[in-house]
Amino acid sequence: MALEAEAARITSQFEFGDDLVNKAVKEFQRQMTEGLEKDGASLSQIPTYVTAVPNGTEKGLYMAVDLGGTNFRVCSIQLNGDTTFNLTFSKVAIPRELMVAKTAQELFAFLAKQIELFLQTHHEDHFEQHVRRRMTMSSPEGFKDEHVFRLGFTFSFPVQQVGINKGTLIRWTKGFDIPDAVGKDVCALLQDEIDKLHLPVKVAALVNDTVGTLMARSYSSPGKTSTVLGAIFGTGTNGAYVEKLSNLKKPLEGEYDTSTGEMVINTEWGSFDNQLGVLPNTPWDIALDKASTNPGIQMYEKRVSGMFLGEILRLVLIDLLKNPSVSFFKDENSSSNDWKSTTNILASSSIYQQWGLDTAIMSVAAADNTPELATLRGELEKQLGIYSAGLDDAQAFKALAYAVGRRAARLSAVAIAAIVLQTGKLTDPANKDEPIDIGVDGSLVEHYPYFRDMIYEALAKIDGVGEEGANRIRIGIAKDGSGVGAALIALVAAGMEKNMSTADYLGELRSTARNLSTVPEDTEATTAD
Ligand code: ADP
Ligand code: MG
């Protein structure tokens, strides 16, 4: 039982008990306040200027693109009026070499190319006409603006936003590293490449995925309750929430509407506690950070999100494989293996390569509760080239994966609880018996079994939330929220160009969102996956 004992010794290092969770919540609250007061804090607490801005029409075709970290999504939403719309999207994996390209231009040219392909495939008529028109006009003013697609650009990296379609990149995260993009306006970078292809597309709004998720969920969530937090648990993790303007103490540049008394704040919580005051830090966390493109930063994200969980697990597994006192994924002879065959790991297995273990296999491990773990063992073969793993090997894999996943969920509860407490809604008499609505998006929270249950379990143990508070917190998936949210904000931006009144645009935005949320599953949506 050496393997089982060693696995248990490792999993215990991933325990993040109730006391530690509570201590982390307090620190999260402290860092949130600090970020609202000054620049350069651990939590950037970036003002988004999303409050209530004049906006436009509910008819027309809007586009949205989403650069998430793993995939690039292109989407168009045809708003036909009050009741119908068509949504089309395509998705492509971002090539790894472009994440660390020499120049920003290489990455953004690729993105523009995907937009072109999307238009050619899905909007051929418009596309041909528009390109012809743009090619034949000698000046940009020469073509009529209403023929141009308004595009909402979801860009899920830390950006200093200075206008609805203008924002400079603060730093890369999630394995991206293209130094010459830092400090540049990402909308202009994309627009330049779009213009080189003569595409009839205007980058109308810059949207963080968390804000898009919050917007989409807020307008479509059941009942009259508005959403307080939009959170991402995908390649990376981050959240945006509705803050009182009176709490926002640092100076704001530019104009914004003060009538609601609130503003959406992008926390950039991936960098919570970079100083490691309260975050757990195992030898494998240390090794992962050291080998990353950005050592010492995004320390919370490196313990929570999809890009990193698989890598933490991989590093644990490699240590176990190297440990001479345990027999892991190897057997003396076939008689010691319940499948009567000898375990064999391909020399070319990606388990030996950085990022070689996709977090998705941890979901397979968590979902396989059969005595034989046959599904998991099948995936070990398929994804990692580990043949005829023994039952004890698969059990150890499952236990270790669970430990890493559970710690991530408990850490996620820290951010959620701190923000719920910050809103004061749990104790506000005006909000009595109302749910506290949270929209989430991202493959991890969507597909990892029991991820939300583990979050709820931790929430119930947090001071000021408790069982009763946890029951009032409603965490709902805002599926493709970032795409729909970006289209909604593009619509807001188009309205701003036309100077519609605030009341008009809010009314239209709500009715549009309602239509979006009532679309049947089998809409004309096509997916080019
Ligand atoms: P993005 O962050 O680009 O918007 P996603 O939300 O799809 O994209 O997140 C991708 C991340 O989620 C990757 O790190 C991937 O490893 C992880 N992931 C994908 N599928 C699963 C799954 N079934 N279970 C857990 N994690 C997953
Ligand atoms: Mg995403």
Coordinates of C-alpha atoms and ligand atoms in Angstrom, one line a residue:
M1 CA 0.0 0.0 0.0
A2 CA 3.0 2.3 -0.4
L3 CA 1.3 4.1 -3.3
E4 CA -1.9 4.7 -1.4
A5 CA 0.0 6.0 1.6
E6 CA 2.1 8.3 -0.5
A7 CA -0.9 9.6 -2.4
A8 CA -2.6 10.3 0.9
R9 CA 0.5 12.2 2.1
I10 CA 0.4 14.4 -1.0
T11 CA -3.4 15.0 -1.0
S12 CA -3.2 16.2 2.6
Q13 CA -0.9 19.0 1.5
F14 CA -3.8 20.3 -0.8
E15 CA -6.2 20.5 2.1
F16 CA -7.5 24.1 2.6
G17 CA -9.5 24.0 5.8
D18 CA -12.3 26.2 7.0
D19 CA -10.0 28.3 9.1
L20 CA -7.7 29.0 6.2
V21 CA -10.7 29.8 4.0
N22 CA -12.0 32.4 6.5
K23 CA -8.6 34.0 6.9
A24 CA -8.3 34.3 3.1
V25 CA -11.7 35.9 2.8
K26 CA -10.7 38.6 5.3
E27 CA -7.5 39.2 3.3
F28 CA -9.5 39.3 0.1
Q29 CA -11.7 42.0 1.5
R30 CA -8.7 44.0 2.7
Q31 CA -7.1 43.8 -0.8
M32 CA -10.4 44.7 -2.5
T33 CA -10.6 47.9 -0.4
E34 CA -7.0 48.7 -1.0
G35 CA -7.5 48.4 -4.8
L36 CA -10.5 50.8 -4.6
E37 CA -8.3 53.3 -2.9
K38 CA -5.1 53.3 -4.9
D39 CA -3.5 52.1 -8.1
G40 CA -0.8 49.5 -8.0
A41 CA -2.5 47.3 -5.4
S42 CA -2.6 43.5 -5.6
L43 CA -6.2 43.6 -6.8
S44 CA -6.3 46.2 -9.6
Q45 CA -10.0 46.9 -9.1
I46 CA -10.3 48.5 -12.6
P47 CA -13.2 50.8 -13.1
T48 CA -15.1 49.8 -16.3
Y49 CA -17.2 52.9 -16.8
V50 CA -20.1 50.6 -17.2
T51 CA -22.9 52.3 -15.3
A52 CA -25.7 53.5 -17.5
V53 CA -24.6 55.0 -20.9
P54 CA -26.9 56.1 -23.7
N55 CA -27.4 53.4 -26.3
G56 CA -29.2 52.3 -29.5
T57 CA -31.2 50.1 -31.6
E58 CA -32.4 46.6 -31.1
K59 CA -32.3 45.8 -34.8
G60 CA -29.3 44.9 -36.9
L61 CA -26.4 42.6 -36.9
Y62 CA -23.8 42.7 -34.2
M63 CA -20.6 40.8 -33.9
A64 CA -18.7 39.7 -30.9
V65 CA -15.2 38.2 -30.7
D66 CA -13.8 36.6 -27.5
L67 CA -10.1 36.1 -26.9
G68 CA -10.3 34.0 -23.9
G69 CA -6.9 32.3 -23.4
T70 CA -7.4 29.0 -25.1
N71 CA -9.9 29.7 -27.8
F72 CA -10.8 32.6 -30.1
R73 CA -14.6 32.8 -30.7
V74 CA -16.3 34.8 -33.4
C75 CA -20.0 35.3 -33.1
S76 CA -22.7 37.3 -34.8
I77 CA -26.1 38.1 -33.4
Q78 CA -28.9 39.1 -35.8
L79 CA -31.5 41.1 -33.9
N80 CA -34.7 41.0 -36.0
G81 CA -36.9 43.0 -33.7
D82 CA -38.8 42.1 -30.6
T83 CA -39.1 38.4 -30.8
T84 CA -36.5 36.8 -32.9
F85 CA -32.8 36.7 -33.4
N86 CA -30.2 34.3 -34.9
L87 CA -26.9 33.6 -33.3
T88 CA -24.0 32.1 -35.1
F89 CA -20.6 31.3 -33.8
S90 CA -17.3 29.6 -34.6
K91 CA -14.4 28.7 -32.4
V92 CA -10.7 28.1 -33.1
A93 CA -7.9 27.2 -30.8
I94 CA -5.2 29.8 -30.5
P95 CA -1.9 28.4 -31.8
R96 CA 0.6 28.3 -28.9
E97 CA 3.3 30.0 -31.0
L98 CA 1.1 33.0 -31.4
M99 CA 0.7 33.4 -27.6
V100 CA 4.4 34.2 -27.5
A101 CA 4.7 35.8 -30.9
K102 CA 7.5 38.3 -31.6
T103 CA 5.0 41.1 -32.4
A104 CA 1.4 41.9 -31.4
Q105 CA 0.7 42.3 -35.1
E106 CA 1.1 38.5 -35.7
L107 CA -1.5 37.6 -33.2
F108 CA -4.0 40.3 -34.2
A109 CA -3.6 39.5 -37.9
F110 CA -4.6 36.0 -37.1
L111 CA -7.6 37.2 -35.2
A112 CA -8.7 39.5 -38.1
K113 CA -8.2 36.5 -40.5
Q114 CA -10.7 34.5 -38.4
I115 CA -13.2 37.3 -38.6
E116 CA -12.8 37.4 -42.3
L117 CA -13.3 33.6 -42.6
F118 CA -16.4 33.9 -40.4
L119 CA -17.9 36.6 -42.5
Q120 CA -17.1 34.7 -45.7
T121 CA -18.7 31.5 -44.3
H122 CA -21.7 32.9 -42.5
H123 CA -22.4 36.3 -44.0
E124 CA -21.4 35.9 -47.6
D125 CA -23.9 38.4 -49.1
H126 CA -23.0 41.2 -46.7
F127 CA -19.4 40.4 -46.9
E128 CA -19.1 40.6 -50.7
Q129 CA -21.0 43.9 -50.9
H130 CA -19.2 45.5 -48.1
V131 CA -15.7 44.6 -49.2
R132 CA -16.5 45.9 -52.7
R133 CA -17.9 49.1 -51.3
R134 CA -14.8 49.6 -49.1
M135 CA -12.4 48.8 -51.8
T136 CA -13.9 51.2 -54.2
M137 CA -14.2 54.2 -51.9
S138 CA -11.2 56.3 -51.6
S139 CA -11.7 57.5 -48.1
P140 CA -13.0 55.8 -45.0
E141 CA -15.8 58.4 -44.9
G142 CA -16.8 57.3 -48.4
F143 CA -18.8 54.3 -47.3
K144 CA -22.0 54.5 -45.2
D145 CA -21.4 53.7 -41.6
E146 CA -24.6 51.8 -41.1
H147 CA -23.3 49.1 -43.4
V148 CA -20.5 48.3 -41.0
F149 CA -20.8 45.6 -38.4
R150 CA -20.4 46.8 -34.8
L151 CA -18.1 44.4 -33.0
G152 CA -17.8 43.9 -29.2
F153 CA -14.3 42.7 -28.5
T154 CA -14.1 40.5 -25.4
F155 CA -10.4 40.7 -24.4
S156 CA -9.8 38.8 -21.2
F157 CA -6.6 40.2 -20.0
P158 CA -5.9 43.1 -17.7
V159 CA -6.6 46.4 -19.5
Q160 CA -6.6 50.0 -18.5
Q161 CA -9.9 51.0 -20.1
V162 CA -10.1 54.7 -21.1
G163 CA -13.2 54.6 -23.3
I164 CA -15.9 52.3 -24.5
N165 CA -13.6 51.0 -27.4
K166 CA -10.2 52.0 -26.1
G167 CA -7.9 50.4 -23.6
T168 CA -4.3 49.6 -23.1
L169 CA -2.9 46.3 -22.1
I170 CA -1.5 46.3 -18.6
R171 CA 0.1 42.8 -18.7
W172 CA -0.3 39.4 -20.3
T173 CA -1.5 36.5 -18.3
K174 CA -2.4 32.8 -18.9
G175 CA 0.8 31.9 -20.7
F176 CA 0.7 34.8 -23.3
D177 CA 3.8 36.9 -23.6
I178 CA 4.1 39.4 -26.5
P179 CA 6.0 42.3 -24.9
D180 CA 5.4 44.8 -27.7
A181 CA 1.7 44.7 -27.1
V182 CA 1.9 45.9 -23.5
G183 CA 0.9 49.6 -23.2
K184 CA -0.9 49.5 -26.6
D185 CA -4.6 50.0 -27.3
V186 CA -5.8 46.5 -28.1
C187 CA -8.9 47.8 -30.0
A188 CA -6.6 49.8 -32.3
L189 CA -4.4 46.8 -32.8
L190 CA -7.4 44.7 -33.9
Q191 CA -8.9 47.5 -36.0
D192 CA -5.7 48.0 -37.9
E193 CA -5.6 44.4 -38.9
I194 CA -9.3 44.4 -39.8
D195 CA -8.7 47.5 -42.0
K196 CA -5.8 45.8 -43.8
L197 CA -8.3 43.1 -44.9
H198 CA -10.9 45.8 -45.9
L199 CA -13.5 44.1 -43.6
P200 CA -16.7 46.1 -42.9
V201 CA -16.2 45.8 -39.2
K202 CA -15.8 48.5 -36.5
V203 CA -14.5 47.5 -33.1
A204 CA -17.2 49.4 -31.2
A205 CA -16.7 48.1 -27.6
L206 CA -14.0 46.6 -25.5
V207 CA -15.3 44.2 -23.0
N208 CA -13.7 42.1 -20.3
D209 CA -15.3 38.6 -20.3
T210 CA -16.3 39.1 -16.6
V211 CA -18.2 42.2 -17.5
G212 CA -19.9 40.5 -20.5
T213 CA -20.8 37.6 -18.2
L214 CA -22.2 40.0 -15.6
M215 CA -24.2 42.0 -18.3
A216 CA -25.6 38.9 -20.0
R217 CA -26.6 37.2 -16.7
S218 CA -27.9 40.4 -15.2
Y219 CA -30.5 41.0 -17.9
S220 CA -31.5 37.4 -18.3
S221 CA -31.5 36.0 -14.8
P222 CA -34.8 34.8 -13.5
G223 CA -37.0 37.3 -11.6
K224 CA -36.3 40.9 -10.9
T225 CA -33.1 40.4 -9.0
S226 CA -30.1 41.9 -10.7
T227 CA -26.8 40.1 -10.8
V228 CA -24.0 41.3 -8.5
L229 CA -21.0 39.3 -9.8
G230 CA -19.8 37.9 -13.1
A231 CA -17.0 35.4 -12.7
I232 CA -14.9 33.3 -15.0
F233 CA -13.4 29.9 -14.2
G234 CA -11.9 29.0 -17.6
T235 CA -8.3 29.1 -18.8
G236 CA -7.9 31.9 -16.2
T237 CA -10.1 33.2 -13.4
N238 CA -11.4 36.7 -12.7
G239 CA -14.5 38.5 -11.6
A240 CA -16.4 41.8 -12.1
Y241 CA -19.0 43.1 -9.6
V242 CA -21.3 46.0 -9.0
E243 CA -19.7 48.5 -6.6
K244 CA -21.0 51.6 -4.9
L245 CA -19.4 54.7 -6.4
S246 CA -18.9 56.0 -2.9
N247 CA -16.6 53.2 -2.2
L248 CA -14.4 53.9 -5.2
K249 CA -11.9 56.3 -3.7
K250 CA -9.2 56.4 -6.3
P251 CA -9.4 59.2 -8.9
L252 CA -11.3 58.4 -12.1
E253 CA -10.3 59.9 -15.5
G254 CA -13.0 60.6 -18.0
E255 CA -16.7 61.0 -17.9
Y256 CA -19.2 58.6 -16.5
D257 CA -22.9 58.6 -15.5
T258 CA -23.4 59.0 -11.8
S259 CA -27.2 58.5 -11.7
T260 CA -27.1 54.9 -10.6
G261 CA -24.5 55.5 -7.9
E262 CA -22.8 52.3 -9.0
M263 CA -20.1 51.1 -11.3
V264 CA -19.0 47.7 -12.5
I265 CA -15.5 47.0 -11.2
N266 CA -13.2 44.5 -12.8
T267 CA -11.3 43.0 -9.9
E268 CA -8.5 41.2 -11.8
W269 CA -8.6 38.8 -8.9
G270 CA -6.2 36.4 -10.6
S271 CA -3.4 38.4 -8.9
F272 CA -5.0 38.2 -5.4
D273 CA -2.4 37.7 -2.7
N274 CA 0.7 37.6 -5.0
Q275 CA 2.6 38.1 -1.8
L276 CA 1.3 34.7 -0.6
G277 CA 0.1 35.9 2.8
V278 CA -2.8 33.5 2.9
L279 CA -2.6 31.4 -0.3
P280 CA -1.5 27.8 0.1
N281 CA 2.0 27.0 -1.4
T282 CA 2.9 23.4 -2.0
P283 CA 6.2 22.3 -3.6
W284 CA 4.3 21.8 -6.8
D285 CA 2.8 25.3 -6.8
I286 CA 6.3 26.6 -6.4
A287 CA 7.6 24.5 -9.3
L288 CA 4.7 25.6 -11.5
D289 CA 5.3 29.3 -10.8
K290 CA 9.0 29.0 -11.3
A291 CA 8.6 27.5 -14.8
S292 CA 5.8 29.9 -15.8
T293 CA 6.1 33.0 -18.1
N294 CA 5.3 35.3 -15.2
P295 CA 6.8 34.1 -12.0
G296 CA 5.4 35.8 -8.8
I297 CA 2.2 37.1 -10.4
Q298 CA -1.3 35.7 -10.9
M299 CA -0.7 33.6 -7.9
Y300 CA -4.4 33.0 -7.1
E301 CA -5.1 32.2 -10.7
K302 CA -2.3 29.7 -10.7
R303 CA -4.1 27.7 -7.9
V304 CA -7.6 28.0 -9.3
S305 CA -8.0 28.0 -13.1
G306 CA -8.1 25.5 -15.9
M307 CA -4.8 26.3 -17.4
F308 CA -2.9 25.5 -14.2
L309 CA -4.8 22.7 -12.4
G310 CA -3.7 20.1 -14.9
E311 CA -0.1 21.3 -14.7
I312 CA -0.1 21.2 -10.8
L313 CA -1.4 17.6 -11.1
R314 CA 1.2 16.7 -13.7
L315 CA 4.0 17.9 -11.5
V316 CA 2.7 15.8 -8.6
L317 CA 2.5 12.8 -10.9
I318 CA 6.0 13.3 -12.2
D319 CA 7.3 13.3 -8.6
L320 CA 5.5 10.1 -7.9
L321 CA 6.9 8.5 -11.0
K322 CA 10.4 9.4 -9.9
N323 CA 9.9 8.2 -6.4
P324 CA 11.8 4.9 -6.1
S325 CA 9.9 3.7 -3.1
V326 CA 6.5 3.6 -4.8
S327 CA 5.3 1.7 -7.7
F328 CA 3.2 4.1 -9.8
F329 CA 2.1 3.3 -13.4
K330 CA 4.5 0.4 -13.3
D331 CA 4.2 -3.2 -12.2
E332 CA 6.8 -6.0 -11.7
N333 CA 4.9 -8.3 -14.0
S334 CA 1.4 -8.7 -15.4
S335 CA 0.2 -10.8 -12.4
S336 CA 0.3 -7.7 -10.2
N337 CA -2.0 -5.8 -12.6
D338 CA -5.8 -6.5 -12.4
W339 CA -5.9 -6.2 -16.2
K340 CA -3.2 -8.9 -16.4
S341 CA -1.0 -6.8 -18.6
T342 CA 1.9 -4.6 -17.8
T343 CA 1.5 -0.9 -17.5
N344 CA 3.4 1.1 -20.1
I345 CA 3.9 4.8 -20.5
L346 CA 4.9 5.9 -24.0
A347 CA 8.2 7.7 -24.1
S348 CA 6.4 10.4 -26.1
S349 CA 3.6 10.8 -23.5
S350 CA 2.7 14.4 -23.0
I351 CA 2.9 13.8 -19.3
Y352 CA 6.6 14.5 -19.6
Q353 CA 6.0 17.9 -21.1
Q354 CA 5.0 21.2 -19.5
W355 CA 1.3 21.8 -19.9
G356 CA 1.0 18.2 -21.2
L357 CA -1.9 17.3 -18.9
D358 CA -5.2 19.0 -19.8
T359 CA -7.4 19.8 -16.8
A360 CA -10.3 18.2 -18.7
I361 CA -9.0 14.7 -17.7
M362 CA -9.4 15.7 -14.1
S363 CA -13.2 16.1 -14.8
V364 CA -13.1 12.6 -16.3
A365 CA -11.5 11.3 -13.1
A366 CA -14.0 13.1 -10.9
A367 CA -16.9 11.8 -12.9
D368 CA -15.8 8.2 -13.0
N369 CA -17.2 6.5 -9.8
T370 CA -17.3 3.0 -11.1
P371 CA -15.3 0.4 -9.1
E372 CA -13.0 -0.4 -12.1
L373 CA -12.4 3.3 -13.2
A374 CA -12.5 2.0 -16.7
T375 CA -13.5 5.4 -18.3
L376 CA -10.6 7.1 -16.5
R377 CA -8.2 4.3 -17.5
G378 CA -9.4 4.6 -21.1
E379 CA -8.7 8.4 -21.1
L380 CA -5.2 7.8 -19.5
E381 CA -4.5 5.7 -22.6
K382 CA -6.0 8.1 -25.1
Q383 CA -4.8 11.4 -23.7
L384 CA -1.6 10.5 -22.0
G385 CA -0.4 7.3 -23.6
I386 CA -0.5 5.4 -20.3
Y387 CA -1.4 1.8 -21.2
S388 CA -3.0 -0.7 -18.9
A389 CA -2.8 1.4 -15.8
G390 CA -3.5 -0.7 -12.7
L391 CA -6.6 0.0 -10.6
D392 CA -4.4 1.3 -7.8
D393 CA -2.7 3.7 -10.2
A394 CA -6.0 5.0 -11.4
Q395 CA -7.3 5.4 -7.8
A396 CA -4.2 7.3 -6.9
F397 CA -4.6 9.5 -10.0
K398 CA -8.2 10.2 -9.1
A399 CA -7.4 11.0 -5.4
L400 CA -4.7 13.4 -6.4
A401 CA -6.8 15.1 -9.1
Y402 CA -9.6 15.5 -6.6
A403 CA -7.4 17.1 -4.0
V404 CA -6.2 19.7 -6.6
G405 CA -9.7 20.4 -7.9
R406 CA -11.3 20.6 -4.5
R407 CA -8.7 23.1 -3.3
A408 CA -9.4 25.2 -6.4
A409 CA -13.1 25.2 -5.6
R410 CA -12.6 26.2 -2.0
L411 CA -10.3 29.0 -3.1
S412 CA -13.0 30.1 -5.6
A413 CA -15.4 30.4 -2.7
V414 CA -13.0 32.9 -1.1
A415 CA -13.4 35.4 -3.9
I416 CA -17.2 34.9 -4.2
A417 CA -17.8 35.2 -0.4
A418 CA -15.6 38.3 -0.1
I419 CA -17.6 40.0 -2.9
V420 CA -21.0 39.0 -1.6
L421 CA -20.0 40.3 1.8
Q422 CA -18.7 43.5 0.2
T423 CA -22.1 44.2 -1.5
G424 CA -23.8 44.0 1.9
K425 CA -26.8 42.3 0.3
L426 CA -27.0 39.4 2.8
T427 CA -27.8 41.8 5.7
D428 CA -29.6 44.6 3.7
P429 CA -33.3 44.6 4.9
A430 CA -34.3 45.9 1.5
N431 CA -32.9 42.7 0.0
K432 CA -34.5 40.4 2.5
D433 CA -35.3 36.9 1.1
E434 CA -34.0 37.9 -2.3
P435 CA -31.4 35.6 -3.9
I436 CA -27.9 37.0 -4.5
D437 CA -27.4 36.3 -8.1
I438 CA -24.0 35.4 -9.6
G439 CA -23.2 34.6 -13.2
V440 CA -20.3 32.3 -14.0
D441 CA -18.7 31.1 -17.2
G442 CA -15.8 29.0 -18.2
S443 CA -15.1 25.3 -18.9
L444 CA -13.9 24.5 -15.4
V445 CA -17.0 25.6 -13.6
E446 CA -19.2 24.3 -16.4
H447 CA -17.7 20.9 -16.7
Y448 CA -15.8 19.9 -13.6
P449 CA -18.2 17.7 -11.6
Y450 CA -19.3 19.1 -8.3
F451 CA -17.2 22.2 -8.7
R452 CA -20.2 24.4 -7.7
D453 CA -21.2 22.0 -4.9
M454 CA -17.7 22.3 -3.4
I455 CA -17.9 26.1 -3.7
Y456 CA -21.3 26.0 -1.8
E457 CA -19.9 23.7 0.8
A458 CA -17.1 26.2 1.6
L459 CA -19.4 29.2 1.4
A460 CA -21.5 27.7 4.2
K461 CA -18.5 27.7 6.5
I462 CA -17.6 31.3 6.0
D463 CA -18.2 33.8 8.7
G464 CA -21.0 36.2 7.7
V465 CA -22.3 33.9 5.1
G466 CA -23.1 30.6 6.8
E467 CA -25.5 27.9 5.7
E468 CA -28.4 30.4 5.4
G469 CA -26.4 32.9 3.4
A470 CA -25.0 30.1 1.1
N471 CA -28.6 29.0 0.4
R472 CA -29.4 32.5 -0.8
I473 CA -26.5 32.8 -3.2
R474 CA -27.5 31.6 -6.6
I475 CA -24.7 30.7 -8.9
G476 CA -25.9 30.3 -12.5
I477 CA -24.0 29.5 -15.6
A478 CA -24.1 32.3 -18.2
K479 CA -23.5 30.1 -21.1
D480 CA -21.5 32.0 -23.8
G481 CA -22.2 35.0 -21.6
S482 CA -19.1 36.8 -22.8
G483 CA -20.3 36.6 -26.4
V484 CA -23.8 37.8 -25.8
G485 CA -22.5 40.4 -23.2
A486 CA -20.1 41.8 -25.8
A487 CA -22.8 42.0 -28.4
L488 CA -25.0 43.9 -25.9
I489 CA -22.3 46.3 -25.1
A490 CA -21.6 46.8 -28.8
L491 CA -25.3 47.7 -29.1
V492 CA -24.8 50.1 -26.2
A493 CA -21.9 51.7 -28.0
A494 CA -23.8 52.0 -31.3
G495 CA -26.5 53.8 -29.5
M496 CA -24.0 56.2 -27.9
E497 CA -22.9 57.1 -31.4
K498 CA -26.5 58.1 -32.2
N499 CA -26.9 59.9 -28.9
M500 CA -30.0 58.1 -27.7
S501 CA -31.3 59.0 -24.3
T502 CA -30.4 56.8 -21.3
A503 CA -34.0 55.7 -20.7
D504 CA -34.5 54.7 -24.4
Y505 CA -31.4 52.6 -24.4
L506 CA -31.9 50.9 -21.1
G507 CA -35.4 49.9 -22.2
E508 CA -34.2 48.6 -25.5
L509 CA -31.3 46.8 -23.9
R510 CA -33.6 45.0 -21.5
S511 CA -36.0 43.9 -24.2
T512 CA -33.2 42.8 -26.4
A513 CA -31.7 40.8 -23.6
R514 CA -35.0 39.2 -22.8
N515 CA -35.3 38.1 -26.4
L516 CA -31.7 36.7 -26.3
S517 CA -32.5 34.7 -23.2
T518 CA -35.6 33.2 -24.5
V519 CA -34.1 31.8 -27.6
P520 CA -34.8 28.1 -28.0
E521 CA -31.8 25.7 -28.0
D522 CA -32.3 24.8 -31.6
T523 CA -32.1 28.3 -32.9
E524 CA -30.4 28.7 -36.3
A525 CA -27.1 28.8 -34.4
T526 CA -24.4 27.0 -36.2
T527 CA -21.2 26.0 -34.6
A528 CA -18.0 25.5 -36.6
D529 CA -16.1 23.6 -33.9
Ligands
ADP1 P1 -11.4 30.4 -22.4 O1 -10.7 30.6 -21.1 O2 -10.5 30.5 -23.6 O3 -12.6 31.3 -22.6 P2 -12.7 28.0 -21.6 O4 -13.7 28.6 -20.7 O5 -13.2 26.9 -22.5 O6 -11.9 28.9 -22.5 O7 -11.6 27.3 -20.7 C1 -10.6 26.5 -21.2 C2 -9.8 25.9 -20.0 O8 -10.7 25.0 -19.4 C3 -8.6 25.1 -20.4 O9 -7.6 25.4 -19.5 C4 -9.0 23.7 -20.3 O10 -7.9 22.9 -19.8 C5 -10.1 23.7 -19.3 N1 -11.1 22.7 -19.5 C6 -11.7 22.4 -20.7 N2 -12.6 21.4 -20.6 C7 -12.6 21.1 -19.3 C8 -13.3 20.1 -18.5 N3 -14.1 19.2 -19.1 N4 -13.0 20.1 -17.2 C9 -12.2 20.9 -16.6 N5 -11.5 21.8 -17.3 C10 -11.7 21.9 -18.6
MG2 MG -13.9 32.5 -21.7

